[in-house]
PDB file of C-alpha atoms and ligand atoms in Angstrom:
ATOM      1  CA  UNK A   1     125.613 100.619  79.255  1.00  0.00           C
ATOM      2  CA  UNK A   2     124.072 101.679  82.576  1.00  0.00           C
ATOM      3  CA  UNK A   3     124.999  99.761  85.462  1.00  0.00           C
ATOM      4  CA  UNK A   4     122.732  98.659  88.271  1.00  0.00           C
ATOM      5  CA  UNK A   5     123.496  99.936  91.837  1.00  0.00           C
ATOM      6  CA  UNK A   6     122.012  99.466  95.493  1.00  0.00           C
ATOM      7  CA  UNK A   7     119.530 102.120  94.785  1.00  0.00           C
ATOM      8  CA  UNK A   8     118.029 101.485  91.592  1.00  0.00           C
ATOM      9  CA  UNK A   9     117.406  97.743  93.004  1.00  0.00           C
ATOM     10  CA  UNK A  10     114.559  97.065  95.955  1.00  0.00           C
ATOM     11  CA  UNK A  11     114.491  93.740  97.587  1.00  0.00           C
ATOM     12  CA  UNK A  12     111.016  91.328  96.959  1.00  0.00           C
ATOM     13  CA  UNK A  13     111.206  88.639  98.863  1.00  0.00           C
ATOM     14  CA  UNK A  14     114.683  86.981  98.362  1.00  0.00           C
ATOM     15  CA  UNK A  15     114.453  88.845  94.651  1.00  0.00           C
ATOM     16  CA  UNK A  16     116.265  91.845  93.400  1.00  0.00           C
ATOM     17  CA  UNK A  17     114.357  93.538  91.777  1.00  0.00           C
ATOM     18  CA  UNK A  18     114.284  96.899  89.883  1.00  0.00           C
ATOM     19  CA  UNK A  19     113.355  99.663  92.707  1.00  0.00           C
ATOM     20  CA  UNK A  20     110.346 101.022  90.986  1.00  0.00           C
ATOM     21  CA  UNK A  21     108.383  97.350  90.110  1.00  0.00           C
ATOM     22  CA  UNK A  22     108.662  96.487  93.859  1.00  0.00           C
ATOM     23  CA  UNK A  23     105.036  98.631  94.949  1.00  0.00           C
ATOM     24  CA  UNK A  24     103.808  97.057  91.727  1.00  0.00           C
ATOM     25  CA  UNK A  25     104.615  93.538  92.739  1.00  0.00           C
ATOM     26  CA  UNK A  26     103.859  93.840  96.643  1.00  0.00           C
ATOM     27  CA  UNK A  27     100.074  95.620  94.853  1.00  0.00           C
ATOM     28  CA  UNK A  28      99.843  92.084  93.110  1.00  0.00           C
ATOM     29  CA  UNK A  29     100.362  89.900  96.401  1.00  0.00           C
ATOM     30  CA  UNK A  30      97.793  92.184  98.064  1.00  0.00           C
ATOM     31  CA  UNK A  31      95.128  92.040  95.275  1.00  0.00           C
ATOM     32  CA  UNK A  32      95.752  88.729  95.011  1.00  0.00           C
ATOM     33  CA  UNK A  33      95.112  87.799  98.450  1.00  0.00           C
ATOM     34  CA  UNK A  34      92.449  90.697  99.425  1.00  0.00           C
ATOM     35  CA  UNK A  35      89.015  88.507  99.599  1.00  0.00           C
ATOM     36  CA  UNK A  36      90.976  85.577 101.907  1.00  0.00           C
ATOM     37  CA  UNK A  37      93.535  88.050 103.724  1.00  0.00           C
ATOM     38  CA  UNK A  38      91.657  87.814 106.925  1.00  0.00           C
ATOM     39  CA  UNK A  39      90.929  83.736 107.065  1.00  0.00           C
ATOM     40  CA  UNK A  40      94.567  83.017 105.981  1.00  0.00           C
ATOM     41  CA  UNK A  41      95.821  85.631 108.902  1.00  0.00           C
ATOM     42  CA  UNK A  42      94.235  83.473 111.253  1.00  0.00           C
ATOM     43  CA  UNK A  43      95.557  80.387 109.343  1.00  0.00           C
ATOM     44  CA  UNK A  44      98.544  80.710 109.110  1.00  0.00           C
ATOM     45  CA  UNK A  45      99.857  82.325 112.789  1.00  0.00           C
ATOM     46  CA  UNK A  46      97.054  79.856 114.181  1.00  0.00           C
ATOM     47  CA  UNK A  47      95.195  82.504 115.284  1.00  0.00           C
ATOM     48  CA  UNK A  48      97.971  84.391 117.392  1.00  0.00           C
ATOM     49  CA  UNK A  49      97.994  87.419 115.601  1.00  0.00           C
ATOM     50  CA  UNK A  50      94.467  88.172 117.272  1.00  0.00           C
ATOM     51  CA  UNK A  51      97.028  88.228 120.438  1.00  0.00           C
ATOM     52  CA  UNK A  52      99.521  90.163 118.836  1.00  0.00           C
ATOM     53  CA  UNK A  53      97.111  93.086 117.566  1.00  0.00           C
ATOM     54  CA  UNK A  54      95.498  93.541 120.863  1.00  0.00           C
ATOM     55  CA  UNK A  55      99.172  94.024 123.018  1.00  0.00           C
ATOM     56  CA  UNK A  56      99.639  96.742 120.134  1.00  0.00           C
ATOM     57  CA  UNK A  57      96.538  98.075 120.583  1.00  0.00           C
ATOM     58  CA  UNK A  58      96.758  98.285 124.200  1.00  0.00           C
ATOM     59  CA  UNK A  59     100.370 100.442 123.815  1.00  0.00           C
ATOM     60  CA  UNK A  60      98.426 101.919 121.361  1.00  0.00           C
ATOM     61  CA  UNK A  61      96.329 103.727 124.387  1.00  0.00           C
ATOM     62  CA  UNK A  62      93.416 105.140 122.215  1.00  0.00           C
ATOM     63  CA  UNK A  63      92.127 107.481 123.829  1.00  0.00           C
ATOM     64  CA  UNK A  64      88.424 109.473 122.351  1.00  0.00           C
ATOM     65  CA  UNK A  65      90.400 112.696 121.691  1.00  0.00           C
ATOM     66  CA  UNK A  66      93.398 111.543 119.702  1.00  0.00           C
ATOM     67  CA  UNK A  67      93.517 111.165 116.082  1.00  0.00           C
ATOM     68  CA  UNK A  68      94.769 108.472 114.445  1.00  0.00           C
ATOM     69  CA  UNK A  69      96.739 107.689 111.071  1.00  0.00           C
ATOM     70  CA  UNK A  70      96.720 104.166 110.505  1.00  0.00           C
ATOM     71  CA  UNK A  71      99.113 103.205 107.649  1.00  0.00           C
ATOM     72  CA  UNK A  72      98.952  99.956 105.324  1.00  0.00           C
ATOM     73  CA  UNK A  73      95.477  99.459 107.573  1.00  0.00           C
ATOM     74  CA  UNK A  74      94.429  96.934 104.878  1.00  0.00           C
ATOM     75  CA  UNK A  75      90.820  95.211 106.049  1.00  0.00           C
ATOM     76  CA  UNK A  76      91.162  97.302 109.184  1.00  0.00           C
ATOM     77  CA  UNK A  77      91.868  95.247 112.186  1.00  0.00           C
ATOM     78  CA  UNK A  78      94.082  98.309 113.774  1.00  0.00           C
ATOM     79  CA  UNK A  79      91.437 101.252 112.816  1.00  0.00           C
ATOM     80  CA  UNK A  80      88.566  99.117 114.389  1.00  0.00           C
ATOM     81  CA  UNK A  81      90.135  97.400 117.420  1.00  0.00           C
ATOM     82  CA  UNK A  82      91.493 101.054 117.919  1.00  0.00           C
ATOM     83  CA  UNK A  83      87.815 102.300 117.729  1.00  0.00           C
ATOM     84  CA  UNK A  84      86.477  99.278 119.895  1.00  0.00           C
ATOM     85  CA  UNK A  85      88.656 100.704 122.723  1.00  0.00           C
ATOM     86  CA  UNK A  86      86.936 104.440 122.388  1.00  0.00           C
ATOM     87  CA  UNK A  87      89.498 106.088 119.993  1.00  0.00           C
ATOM     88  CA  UNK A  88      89.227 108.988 118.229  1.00  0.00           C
ATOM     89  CA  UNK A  89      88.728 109.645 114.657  1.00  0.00           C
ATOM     90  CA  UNK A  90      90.779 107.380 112.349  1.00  0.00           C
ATOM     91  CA  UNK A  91      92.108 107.962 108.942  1.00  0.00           C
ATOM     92  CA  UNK A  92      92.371 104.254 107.408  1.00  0.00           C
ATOM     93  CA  UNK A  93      94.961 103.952 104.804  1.00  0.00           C
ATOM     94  CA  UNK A  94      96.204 101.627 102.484  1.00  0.00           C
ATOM     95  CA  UNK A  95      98.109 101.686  98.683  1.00  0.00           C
ATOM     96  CA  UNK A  96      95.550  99.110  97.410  1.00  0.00           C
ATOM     97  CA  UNK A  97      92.457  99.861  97.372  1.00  0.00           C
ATOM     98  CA  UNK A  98      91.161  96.085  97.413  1.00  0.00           C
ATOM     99  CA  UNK A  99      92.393  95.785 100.915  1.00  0.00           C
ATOM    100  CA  UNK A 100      90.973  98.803 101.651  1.00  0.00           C
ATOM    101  CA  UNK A 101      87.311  97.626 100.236  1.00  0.00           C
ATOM    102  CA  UNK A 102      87.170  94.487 102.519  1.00  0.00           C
ATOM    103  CA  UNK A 103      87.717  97.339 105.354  1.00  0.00           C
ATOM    104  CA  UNK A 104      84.899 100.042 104.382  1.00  0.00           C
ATOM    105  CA  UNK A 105      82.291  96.327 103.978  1.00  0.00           C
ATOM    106  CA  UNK A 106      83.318  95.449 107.562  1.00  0.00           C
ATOM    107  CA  UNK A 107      83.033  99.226 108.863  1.00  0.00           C
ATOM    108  CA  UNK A 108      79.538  99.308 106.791  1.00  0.00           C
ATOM    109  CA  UNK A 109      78.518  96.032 108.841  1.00  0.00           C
ATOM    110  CA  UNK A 110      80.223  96.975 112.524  1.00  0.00           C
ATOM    111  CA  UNK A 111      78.962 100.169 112.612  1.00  0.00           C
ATOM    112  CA  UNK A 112      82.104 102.591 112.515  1.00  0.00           C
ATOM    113  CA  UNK A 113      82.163 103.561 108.727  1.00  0.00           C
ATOM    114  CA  UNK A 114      81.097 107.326 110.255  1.00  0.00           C
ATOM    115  CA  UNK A 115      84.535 107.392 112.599  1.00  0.00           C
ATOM    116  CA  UNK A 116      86.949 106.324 109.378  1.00  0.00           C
ATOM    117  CA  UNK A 117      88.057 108.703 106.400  1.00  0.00           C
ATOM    118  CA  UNK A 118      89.670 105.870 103.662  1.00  0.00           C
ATOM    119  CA  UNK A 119      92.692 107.187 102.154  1.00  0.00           C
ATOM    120  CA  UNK A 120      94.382 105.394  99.451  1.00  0.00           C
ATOM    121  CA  UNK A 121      98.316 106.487  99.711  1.00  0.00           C
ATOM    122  CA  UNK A 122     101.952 105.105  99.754  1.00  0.00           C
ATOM    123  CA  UNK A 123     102.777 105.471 102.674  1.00  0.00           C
ATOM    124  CA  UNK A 124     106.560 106.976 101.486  1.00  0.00           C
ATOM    125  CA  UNK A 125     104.304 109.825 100.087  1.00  0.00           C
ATOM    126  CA  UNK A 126     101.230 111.087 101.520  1.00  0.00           C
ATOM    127  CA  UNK A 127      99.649 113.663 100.824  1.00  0.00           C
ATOM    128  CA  UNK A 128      98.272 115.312 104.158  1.00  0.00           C
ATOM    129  CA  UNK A 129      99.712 118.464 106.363  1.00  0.00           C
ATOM    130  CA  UNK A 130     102.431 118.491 108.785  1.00  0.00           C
ATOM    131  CA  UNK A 131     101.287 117.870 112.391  1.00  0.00           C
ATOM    132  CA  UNK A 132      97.887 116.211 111.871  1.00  0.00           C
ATOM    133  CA  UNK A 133      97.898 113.301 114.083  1.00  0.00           C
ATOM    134  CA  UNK A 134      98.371 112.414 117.554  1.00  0.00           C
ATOM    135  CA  UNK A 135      98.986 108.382 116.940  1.00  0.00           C
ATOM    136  CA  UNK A 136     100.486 106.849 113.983  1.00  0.00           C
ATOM    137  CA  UNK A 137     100.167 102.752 113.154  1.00  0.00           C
ATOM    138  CA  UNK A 138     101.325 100.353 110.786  1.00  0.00           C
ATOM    139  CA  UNK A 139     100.641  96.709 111.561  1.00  0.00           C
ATOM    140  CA  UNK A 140     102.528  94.001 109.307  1.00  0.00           C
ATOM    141  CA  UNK A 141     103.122  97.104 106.356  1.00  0.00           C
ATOM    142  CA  UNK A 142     106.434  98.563 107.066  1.00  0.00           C
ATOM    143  CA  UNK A 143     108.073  95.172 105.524  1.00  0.00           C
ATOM    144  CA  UNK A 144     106.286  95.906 102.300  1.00  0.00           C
ATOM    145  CA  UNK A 145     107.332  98.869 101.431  1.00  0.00           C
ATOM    146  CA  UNK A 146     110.572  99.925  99.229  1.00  0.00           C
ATOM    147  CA  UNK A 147     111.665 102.733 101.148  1.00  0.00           C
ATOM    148  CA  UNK A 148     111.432 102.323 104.981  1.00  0.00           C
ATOM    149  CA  UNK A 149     113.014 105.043 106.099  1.00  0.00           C
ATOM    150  CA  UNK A 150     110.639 107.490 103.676  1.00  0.00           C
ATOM    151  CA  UNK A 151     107.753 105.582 105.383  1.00  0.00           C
ATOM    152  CA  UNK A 152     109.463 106.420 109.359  1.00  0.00           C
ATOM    153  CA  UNK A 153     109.860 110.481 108.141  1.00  0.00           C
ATOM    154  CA  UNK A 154     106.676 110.518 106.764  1.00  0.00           C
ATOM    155  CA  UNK A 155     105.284 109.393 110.108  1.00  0.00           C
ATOM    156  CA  UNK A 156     107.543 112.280 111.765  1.00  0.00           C
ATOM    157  CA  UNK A 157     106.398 114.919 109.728  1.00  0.00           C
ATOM    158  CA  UNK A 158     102.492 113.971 110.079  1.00  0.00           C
ATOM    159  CA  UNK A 159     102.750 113.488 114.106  1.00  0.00           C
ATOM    160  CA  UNK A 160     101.790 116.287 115.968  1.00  0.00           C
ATOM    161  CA  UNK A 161     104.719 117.024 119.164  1.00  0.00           C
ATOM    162  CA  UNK A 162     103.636 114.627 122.259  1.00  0.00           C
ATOM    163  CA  UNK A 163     102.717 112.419 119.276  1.00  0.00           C
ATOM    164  CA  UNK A 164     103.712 108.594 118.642  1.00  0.00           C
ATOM    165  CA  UNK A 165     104.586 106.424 115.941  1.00  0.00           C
ATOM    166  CA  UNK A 166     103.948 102.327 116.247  1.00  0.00           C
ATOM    167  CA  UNK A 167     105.017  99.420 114.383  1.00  0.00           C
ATOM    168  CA  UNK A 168     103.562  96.078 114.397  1.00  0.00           C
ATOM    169  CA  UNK A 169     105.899  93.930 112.457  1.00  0.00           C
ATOM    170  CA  UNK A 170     107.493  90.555 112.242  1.00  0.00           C
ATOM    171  CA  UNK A 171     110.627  90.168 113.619  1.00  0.00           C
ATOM    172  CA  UNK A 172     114.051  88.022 114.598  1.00  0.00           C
ATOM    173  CA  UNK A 173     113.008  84.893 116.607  1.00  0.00           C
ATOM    174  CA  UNK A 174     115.009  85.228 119.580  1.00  0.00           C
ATOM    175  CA  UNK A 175     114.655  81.377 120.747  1.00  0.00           C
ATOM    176  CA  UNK A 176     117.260  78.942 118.857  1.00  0.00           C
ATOM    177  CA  UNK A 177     115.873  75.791 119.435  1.00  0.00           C
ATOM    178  CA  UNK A 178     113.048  76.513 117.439  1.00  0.00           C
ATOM    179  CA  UNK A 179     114.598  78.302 114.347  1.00  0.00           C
ATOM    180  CA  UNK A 180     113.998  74.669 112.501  1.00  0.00           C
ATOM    181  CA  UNK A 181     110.425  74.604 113.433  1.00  0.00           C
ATOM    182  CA  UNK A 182     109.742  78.265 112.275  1.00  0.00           C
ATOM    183  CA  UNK A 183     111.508  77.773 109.272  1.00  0.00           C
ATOM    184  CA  UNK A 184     109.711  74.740 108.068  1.00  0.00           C
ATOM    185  CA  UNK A 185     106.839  76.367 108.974  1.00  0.00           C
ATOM    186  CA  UNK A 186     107.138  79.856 107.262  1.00  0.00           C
ATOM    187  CA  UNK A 187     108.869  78.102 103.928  1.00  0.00           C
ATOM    188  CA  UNK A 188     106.737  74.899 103.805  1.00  0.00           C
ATOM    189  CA  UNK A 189     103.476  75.035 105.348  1.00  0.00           C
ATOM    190  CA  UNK A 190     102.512  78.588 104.642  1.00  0.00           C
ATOM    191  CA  UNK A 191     103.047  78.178 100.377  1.00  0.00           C
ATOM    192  CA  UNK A 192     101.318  75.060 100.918  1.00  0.00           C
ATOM    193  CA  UNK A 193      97.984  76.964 103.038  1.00  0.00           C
ATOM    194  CA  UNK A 194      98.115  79.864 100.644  1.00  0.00           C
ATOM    195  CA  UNK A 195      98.244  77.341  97.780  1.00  0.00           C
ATOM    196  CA  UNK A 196      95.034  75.621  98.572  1.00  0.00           C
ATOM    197  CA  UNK A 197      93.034  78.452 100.499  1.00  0.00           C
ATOM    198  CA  UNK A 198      93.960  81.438  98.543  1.00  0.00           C
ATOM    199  CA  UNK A 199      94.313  79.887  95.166  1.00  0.00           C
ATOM    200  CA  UNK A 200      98.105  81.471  95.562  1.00  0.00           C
ATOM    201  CA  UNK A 201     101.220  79.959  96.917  1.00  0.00           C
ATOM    202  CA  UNK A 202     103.611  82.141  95.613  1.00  0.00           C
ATOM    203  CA  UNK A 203     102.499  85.625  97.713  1.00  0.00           C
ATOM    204  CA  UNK A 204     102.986  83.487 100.577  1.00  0.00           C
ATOM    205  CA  UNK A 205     106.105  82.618  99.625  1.00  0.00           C
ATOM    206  CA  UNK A 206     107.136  86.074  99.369  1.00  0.00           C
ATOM    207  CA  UNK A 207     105.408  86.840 102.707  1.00  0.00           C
ATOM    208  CA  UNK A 208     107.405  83.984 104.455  1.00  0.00           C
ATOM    209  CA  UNK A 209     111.022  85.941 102.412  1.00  0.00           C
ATOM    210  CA  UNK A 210     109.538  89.086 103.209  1.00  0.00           C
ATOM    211  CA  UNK A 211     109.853  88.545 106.914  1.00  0.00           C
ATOM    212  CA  UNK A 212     113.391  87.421 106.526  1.00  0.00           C
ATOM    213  CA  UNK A 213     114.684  90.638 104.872  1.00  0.00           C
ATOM    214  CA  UNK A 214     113.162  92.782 107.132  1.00  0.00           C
ATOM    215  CA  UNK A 215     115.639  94.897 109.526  1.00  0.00           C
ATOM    216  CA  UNK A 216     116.394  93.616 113.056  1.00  0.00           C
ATOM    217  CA  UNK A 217     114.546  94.597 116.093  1.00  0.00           C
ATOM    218  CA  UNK A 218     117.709  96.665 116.944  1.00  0.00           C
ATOM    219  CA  UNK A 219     118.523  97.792 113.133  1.00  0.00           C
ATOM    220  CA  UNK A 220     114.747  99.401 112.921  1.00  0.00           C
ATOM    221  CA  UNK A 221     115.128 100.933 116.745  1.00  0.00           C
ATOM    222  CA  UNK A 222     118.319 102.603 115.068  1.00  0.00           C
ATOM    223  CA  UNK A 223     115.924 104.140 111.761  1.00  0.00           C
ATOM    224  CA  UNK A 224     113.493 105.762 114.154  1.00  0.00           C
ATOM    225  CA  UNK A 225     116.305 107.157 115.796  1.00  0.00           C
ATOM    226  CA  UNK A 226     117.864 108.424 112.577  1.00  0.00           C
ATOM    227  CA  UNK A 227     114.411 109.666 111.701  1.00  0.00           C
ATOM    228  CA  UNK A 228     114.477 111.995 114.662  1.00  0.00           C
ATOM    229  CA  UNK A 229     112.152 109.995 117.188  1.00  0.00           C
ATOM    230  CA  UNK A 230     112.714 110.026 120.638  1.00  0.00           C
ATOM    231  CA  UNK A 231     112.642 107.174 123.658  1.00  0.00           C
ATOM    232  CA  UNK A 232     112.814 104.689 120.459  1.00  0.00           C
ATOM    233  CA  UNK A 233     111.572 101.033 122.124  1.00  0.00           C
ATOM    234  CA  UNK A 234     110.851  97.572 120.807  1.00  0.00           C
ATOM    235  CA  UNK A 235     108.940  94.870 122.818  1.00  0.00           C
ATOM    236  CA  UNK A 236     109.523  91.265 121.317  1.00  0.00           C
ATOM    237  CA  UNK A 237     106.122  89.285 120.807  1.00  0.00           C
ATOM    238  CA  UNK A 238     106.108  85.058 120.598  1.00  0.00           C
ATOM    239  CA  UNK A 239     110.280  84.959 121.430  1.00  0.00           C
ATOM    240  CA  UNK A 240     110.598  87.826 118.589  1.00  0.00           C
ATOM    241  CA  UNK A 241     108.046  86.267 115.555  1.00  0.00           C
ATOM    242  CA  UNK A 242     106.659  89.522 116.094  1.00  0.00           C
ATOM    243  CA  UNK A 243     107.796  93.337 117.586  1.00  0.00           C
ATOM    244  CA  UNK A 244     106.207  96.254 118.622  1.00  0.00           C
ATOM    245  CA  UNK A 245     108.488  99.536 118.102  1.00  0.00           C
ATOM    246  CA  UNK A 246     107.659 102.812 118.916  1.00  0.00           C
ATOM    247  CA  UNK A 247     109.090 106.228 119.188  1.00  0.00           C
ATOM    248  CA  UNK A 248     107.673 109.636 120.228  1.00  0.00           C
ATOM    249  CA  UNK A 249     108.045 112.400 118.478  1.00  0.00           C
ATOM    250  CA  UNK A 250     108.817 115.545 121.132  1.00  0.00           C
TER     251      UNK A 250
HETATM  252  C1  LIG B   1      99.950  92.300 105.746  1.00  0.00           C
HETATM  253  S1  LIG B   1      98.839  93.585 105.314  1.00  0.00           S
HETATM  254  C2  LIG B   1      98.503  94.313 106.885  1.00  0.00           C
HETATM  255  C3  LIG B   1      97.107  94.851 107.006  1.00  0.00           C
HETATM  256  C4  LIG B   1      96.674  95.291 108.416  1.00  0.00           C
HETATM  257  N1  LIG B   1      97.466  96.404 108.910  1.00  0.00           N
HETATM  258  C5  LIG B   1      96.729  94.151 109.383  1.00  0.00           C
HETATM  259  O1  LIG B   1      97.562  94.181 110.293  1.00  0.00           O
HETATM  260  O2  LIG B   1      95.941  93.211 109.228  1.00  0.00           O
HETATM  261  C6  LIG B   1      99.941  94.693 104.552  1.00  0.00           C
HETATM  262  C7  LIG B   1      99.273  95.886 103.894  1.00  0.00           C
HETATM  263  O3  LIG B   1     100.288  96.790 103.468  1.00  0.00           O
HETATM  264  C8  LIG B   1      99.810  97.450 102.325  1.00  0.00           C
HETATM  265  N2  LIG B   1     100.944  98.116 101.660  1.00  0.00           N
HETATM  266  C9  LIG B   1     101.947  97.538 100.977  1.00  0.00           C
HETATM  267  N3  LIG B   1     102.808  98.471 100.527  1.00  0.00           N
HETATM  268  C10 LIG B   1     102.322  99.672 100.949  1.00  0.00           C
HETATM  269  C11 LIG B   1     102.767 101.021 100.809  1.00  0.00           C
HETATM  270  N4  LIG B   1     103.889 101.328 100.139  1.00  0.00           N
HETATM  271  N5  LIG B   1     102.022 101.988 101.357  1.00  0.00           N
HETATM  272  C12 LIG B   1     100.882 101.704 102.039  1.00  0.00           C
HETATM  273  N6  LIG B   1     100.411 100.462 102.196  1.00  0.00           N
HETATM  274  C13 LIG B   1     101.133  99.449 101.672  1.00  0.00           C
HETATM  275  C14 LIG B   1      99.191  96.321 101.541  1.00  0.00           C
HETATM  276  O4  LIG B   1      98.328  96.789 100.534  1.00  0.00           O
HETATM  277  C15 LIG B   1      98.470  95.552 102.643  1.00  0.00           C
HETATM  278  O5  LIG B   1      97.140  95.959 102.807  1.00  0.00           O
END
């Protein structure tokens, strides 16, 4: 009899699940939610993660002659707000390629679908040279994949030196009095929202567990470190809902 250990399992949600059905599952939630990803987003942070994406953006810097990996870019807000602002060429990437669809329809309708190469990749494994890319971002992915710190030496292995990786993720709320609130509203309201507006309560369920497994501001600052990055930060968002972290690699 073979006997399960920590790294044949991969946590979904609260679930333990067998580490190779874990990019199938998250695939599911994603292809599941593709066509109403963007309305729900707004739905269910009440529109605050407009506020959130543009502070990343903004420590994002883009600047016209820096190239730009964005990872898990799903429908594209990242690749196109980082266009917006007179950034470089992007390559927009994403595992499923519904997510990614939604994206190329809004680049053919804003304009930008000649700035974007669409690359559809794990982000643990990807399939592009060493050194390619001046900026690397991942909003709201990192949580979904099964092995994070693949994901972080990826994203030091495809930075050029001088280069940057940053993470847009949820995070620990920082503020007690309102750990109630949050938690009736991530385990409650959001099952309920994705229930009637997406046809599918149960990937918001996992979204709400999702958040709650993910490492620790402080626990992720120590995995870029690992990774080999350099002047590792993190800048709580909303009391710590969200983070940005980012490293340099030099
Ligand atoms: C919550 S969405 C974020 C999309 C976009 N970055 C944003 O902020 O709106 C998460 C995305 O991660 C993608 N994803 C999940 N696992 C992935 C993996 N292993 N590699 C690359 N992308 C992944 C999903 O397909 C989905 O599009």
């Amino acid at each position: 009899m073979t006997q399960n250990n920590a790294d044949d399992i991969a946590d979904f949600g609260f679930r333990s699940v067998p580490r190779e059905e874990k990019s199938t599952l998250v695939r599911e939630v994603f292809d599941s939610v593709a066509g109403k990803y963007d309305i729900m987003n707004d739905l269910m942070s009440l529109g605050i993660h407009r506020l959130w994406k543009r502070e990343f953006l903004t420590a994002l810097d883009p600047r016209p002659y820096h190239k730009l990996l964005d990872l898990a870019a799903g429908t594209g807000d990242i690749t196109f707000g980082w266009l917006k602002r007179g950034g470089g060429p992007v390559v927009m990437s994403d595992i499923n390629e519904s997510m990614l669809n939604v994206g190329r329809d809004r680049a053919t309708a804003n304009g930008h679908l000649a700035d974007i190469e669409f690359l559809v990749t794990d982000a643990e494994a990807i399939k592009l040279p060493d050194s390619s890319f001046d900026r690397i971002s991942m909003a709201f992915g990192l949580r979904n994949c099964t092995n994070k710190d693949k994901v972080i030496a990826e994203a030091q292995r495809l930075l050029r030196p001088g280069g940057r990786f940053m993470v847009l993720e949820f995070s620990q709320l920082q503020i007690a009095g309102l750990e109630k609130l949050y938690d009736a509203w991530s385990f409650q309201a959001l099952p309920k929202i994705g229930g009637i507006i997406a046809k599918d309560s149960a990937s918001y369920q996992y979204l709400a567990e999702s958040i709650r497994m993910f490492p620790k501001q402080e626990e992720l600052k120590r995995m870029f470190e690992a990774a080999g990055f350099e002047r590792v930060t993190y800048r709580n968002l909303s009391g710590g809902i969200a983070a940005i972290h980012a490293g340099w690699k030099l």
